[in-house]
Coordinates of C-alpha atoms in Angstrom, one line a residue:
Chain A
G78 CA 12.8 11.1 8.2
I79 CA 15.2 11.3 5.6
Q80 CA 16.9 14.1 4.7
V81 CA 17.3 15.7 1.4
E82 CA 20.0 18.3 0.5
Q83 CA 20.1 20.0 -2.8
S84 CA 23.2 21.8 -4.3
P85 CA 24.0 24.7 -5.6
P86 CA 20.7 27.0 -4.0
D87 CA 21.5 29.3 -6.6
L88 CA 22.9 28.9 -10.3
I89 CA 23.2 31.9 -12.9
L90 CA 23.8 30.7 -16.5
Q91 CA 24.4 32.5 -19.6
E92 CA 22.1 30.8 -22.5
G93 CA 23.5 28.0 -24.0
A94 CA 25.5 26.9 -21.2
N95 CA 25.4 23.5 -19.3
S96 CA 25.2 22.8 -15.7
T97 CA 24.5 20.1 -13.2
L98 CA 21.9 20.0 -10.3
R99 CA 22.5 17.8 -6.9
C100 CA 20.5 16.1 -4.7
N101 CA 22.0 14.0 -1.7
F102 CA 19.5 11.7 0.7
S103 CA 20.3 10.1 3.9
D104 CA 18.5 6.7 3.4
S105 CA 17.5 4.0 1.2
V106 CA 14.8 5.2 -1.5
N107 CA 11.7 3.8 -3.6
N108 CA 10.8 7.0 -5.2
L109 CA 12.9 10.1 -6.9
Q110 CA 11.2 12.8 -9.1
W111 CA 12.7 15.8 -10.1
F112 CA 10.8 18.9 -10.9
H113 CA 10.9 22.3 -12.5
Q114 CA 8.6 24.9 -10.8
N115 CA 7.5 27.5 -13.0
P116 CA 6.9 31.0 -12.2
W117 CA 3.4 30.8 -11.7
G118 CA 4.0 27.7 -8.9
Q119 CA 3.1 24.9 -11.1
L120 CA 5.1 21.8 -10.3
I121 CA 6.1 20.3 -13.7
N122 CA 7.3 16.8 -13.4
L123 CA 10.6 16.4 -15.2
F124 CA 11.9 12.7 -14.1
Y125 CA 10.5 10.1 -12.1
I126 CA 14.0 8.1 -11.2
P127 CA 14.6 6.0 -8.3
S128 CA 17.6 4.7 -10.1
G129 CA 19.3 4.5 -13.6
T130 CA 19.4 7.3 -16.2
K131 CA 16.9 8.9 -18.0
Q132 CA 17.2 11.6 -21.1
N133 CA 14.2 13.9 -22.1
G134 CA 15.8 16.4 -24.7
R135 CA 18.3 18.7 -23.2
L136 CA 17.4 17.3 -19.8
S137 CA 18.8 14.3 -18.4
A138 CA 19.3 12.6 -14.5
T139 CA 21.1 9.8 -13.2
T140 CA 20.2 8.4 -9.7
V141 CA 22.9 6.2 -8.0
A142 CA 20.9 5.0 -5.5
T143 CA 23.6 2.9 -3.4
E144 CA 25.5 6.1 -2.8
R145 CA 22.6 8.2 -2.2
Y146 CA 22.3 10.8 -4.8
S147 CA 21.0 12.0 -8.0
L148 CA 22.3 14.6 -10.6
L149 CA 20.1 16.7 -13.3
Y150 CA 21.7 17.8 -16.0
I151 CA 20.5 21.1 -18.2
S152 CA 22.8 21.4 -21.5
S153 CA 22.1 24.4 -24.0
S154 CA 20.2 26.2 -21.2
Q155 CA 17.3 28.2 -22.3
T156 CA 15.7 31.4 -20.5
T157 CA 12.9 29.1 -20.4
D158 CA 14.6 26.6 -18.1
S159 CA 14.6 29.6 -15.3
G160 CA 12.9 28.7 -12.3
V161 CA 13.3 26.5 -9.0
Y162 CA 14.2 22.6 -9.2
F163 CA 13.2 20.4 -6.7
C164 CA 13.9 16.7 -6.0
A165 CA 11.5 14.8 -3.9
V166 CA 12.2 11.1 -2.6
A167 CA 10.1 8.6 -0.7
G168 CA 11.8 5.7 1.1
Q169 CA 10.8 2.2 1.9
G170 CA 8.9 0.4 4.6
D171 CA 6.9 2.9 6.7
S172 CA 8.0 6.0 4.6
W173 CA 6.3 4.6 1.4
G174 CA 4.3 7.2 0.2
K175 CA 5.6 10.0 2.5
F176 CA 8.2 12.5 0.3
Q177 CA 10.2 14.7 1.4
F178 CA 11.6 17.5 -1.0
G179 CA 14.9 19.4 -0.7
A180 CA 14.9 23.2 -0.5
G181 CA 15.1 23.7 -4.0
T182 CA 17.8 25.0 -6.6
Q183 CA 17.3 28.3 -8.1
V184 CA 18.3 28.9 -11.7
V185 CA 18.4 32.0 -13.7
V186 CA 19.1 32.0 -17.3
T187 CA 20.3 35.0 -18.8
P188 CA 20.1 36.1 -22.5
Chain B
D166 CA -9.5 16.5 -19.5
G167 CA -7.7 14.3 -17.1
G168 CA -5.9 16.2 -14.1
I169 CA -6.0 17.6 -10.8
T170 CA -8.1 20.9 -10.0
Q171 CA -7.6 23.1 -6.8
S172 CA -10.1 25.6 -6.4
P173 CA -10.0 28.8 -5.8
K174 CA -6.6 29.9 -7.3
Y175 CA -6.5 32.4 -4.8
L176 CA -8.3 33.0 -1.3
F177 CA -8.5 35.4 1.3
R178 CA -10.0 34.8 4.8
K179 CA -9.8 36.8 8.3
E180 CA -8.0 35.2 11.3
G181 CA -9.9 33.0 13.5
Q182 CA -12.1 31.6 10.3
N183 CA -11.8 27.7 9.1
V184 CA -11.4 27.4 5.5
T185 CA -11.5 24.5 3.2
L186 CA -9.5 24.1 0.1
S187 CA -10.9 22.0 -2.7
C188 CA -8.5 19.1 -4.6
E189 CA -10.1 16.8 -7.0
Q190 CA -8.5 14.3 -9.4
N191 CA -9.9 12.4 -12.0
L192 CA -7.0 10.2 -13.1
N193 CA -8.1 7.1 -11.1
H194 CA -5.0 7.8 -8.9
D195 CA -5.2 5.6 -5.3
A196 CA -2.9 8.0 -3.2
M197 CA -3.2 12.0 -2.7
Y198 CA -1.3 14.4 -0.9
W199 CA -1.2 17.9 0.4
Y200 CA 1.6 20.1 1.1
R201 CA 2.5 23.9 2.3
Q202 CA 5.0 25.6 0.5
D203 CA 6.6 29.0 2.2
P204 CA 8.1 32.0 -0.1
G205 CA 11.7 30.5 -0.8
Q206 CA 11.2 27.2 0.6
G207 CA 10.8 23.9 -0.6
L208 CA 7.4 22.1 0.3
R209 CA 6.4 20.3 3.3
L210 CA 4.1 17.4 3.9
I211 CA 1.0 18.3 5.2
Y212 CA -1.2 14.9 5.0
Y213 CA -1.4 12.0 2.7
S214 CA -3.9 9.0 2.0
Q215 CA -2.9 6.2 0.3
I216 CA -6.6 4.6 0.4
V217 CA -10.1 5.8 0.7
N218 CA -11.1 6.5 4.5
D219 CA -7.6 6.5 5.3
F220 CA -4.9 9.3 5.7
Q221 CA -1.8 9.8 7.6
K222 CA -0.2 12.9 9.0
G223 CA 2.7 14.3 7.4
D224 CA 5.5 16.7 8.9
I225 CA 3.5 19.8 9.8
A226 CA -0.3 18.4 10.2
E227 CA -1.1 20.6 13.5
G228 CA -3.9 23.1 12.7
Y229 CA -5.0 20.8 9.5
S230 CA -7.6 18.2 9.1
V231 CA -8.7 16.3 6.2
S232 CA -11.0 13.8 4.8
R233 CA -11.0 10.9 2.3
E234 CA -14.3 9.7 1.1
K235 CA -14.3 9.4 -2.2
K236 CA -11.4 8.5 -4.4
E237 CA -11.3 11.5 -6.3
S238 CA -11.5 13.9 -3.6
F239 CA -9.0 15.2 -0.6
P240 CA -10.3 18.4 1.0
L241 CA -7.9 20.3 3.4
T242 CA -9.5 22.6 6.1
V243 CA -6.9 24.9 7.6
T244 CA -8.4 25.4 11.0
S245 CA -7.9 28.6 13.2
A246 CA -5.6 26.6 15.2
Q247 CA -3.0 27.0 12.4
K248 CA -1.0 29.7 13.8
N249 CA 0.9 31.0 10.4
P250 CA -1.8 29.9 7.6
T251 CA -0.7 32.1 5.0
A252 CA 1.1 29.9 2.2
F253 CA 0.9 28.4 -1.1
Y254 CA -0.8 24.9 -0.7
L255 CA -0.2 22.0 -3.3
C256 CA -2.2 18.8 -4.1
A257 CA -0.8 15.8 -5.6
S258 CA -2.0 12.8 -6.3
S259 CA -0.2 9.2 -7.8
P260 CA -1.0 5.8 -8.7
G261 CA 2.0 4.3 -6.7
G262 CA 5.1 6.2 -7.4
E263 CA 5.2 9.4 -9.8
Q264 CA 3.4 12.0 -8.3
Y265 CA 1.5 14.9 -10.3
F266 CA 0.5 18.2 -8.8
G267 CA -2.5 20.4 -9.2
P268 CA -2.3 24.3 -9.8
G269 CA -2.0 25.2 -6.2
T270 CA -4.1 27.9 -4.0
R271 CA -2.5 30.9 -2.6
L272 CA -4.1 31.5 0.9
T273 CA -4.0 34.9 2.4
V274 CA -4.9 35.3 6.1
T275 CA -5.4 38.8 7.8

């Protein structure tokens, strides 16, 4: 199956700082999503982005499918951005619908 | 309200007992999924179903069973054959493409 690697594994930011999270995947994908898991375990959809660039407020994401990576940008971070960020992908053909998650990036934003 | 519901939020069982976790969605999504999350780790796919009366094994299906008799329901049974059942279980649904998650069930087996 597709391998998904996220980096860095941990990130500590001061409020107001910018950061970039990376997701590398080992094969062509049809689906790619970024999620934020809050302290209660709920997975919140951030972006559905199998290719291209999207922005939503202080967050933006870019997927370069031909080079097999995606980036999540957090600008002007706030303490509410703390949590774990996951990348999930699903490949083409037989893997359609079979999502693989990365191990996540734990983000801590300090006041 | 439209969404995905999982019940109960917390579940406690004795070792050797089977337990069924509920997942219901009223989003009219075709596909549904079950994942397991262990502390400090990512999500691992247990089973998924793309249409009613059909489902496929994910990466860690051993010790689990599912059914998909109705479009809106995808219950997961954790059997006594599952060696380490204590975990956080998450259900998701999808119209084809983007997944949406329920709030999860924390299962503790002692």
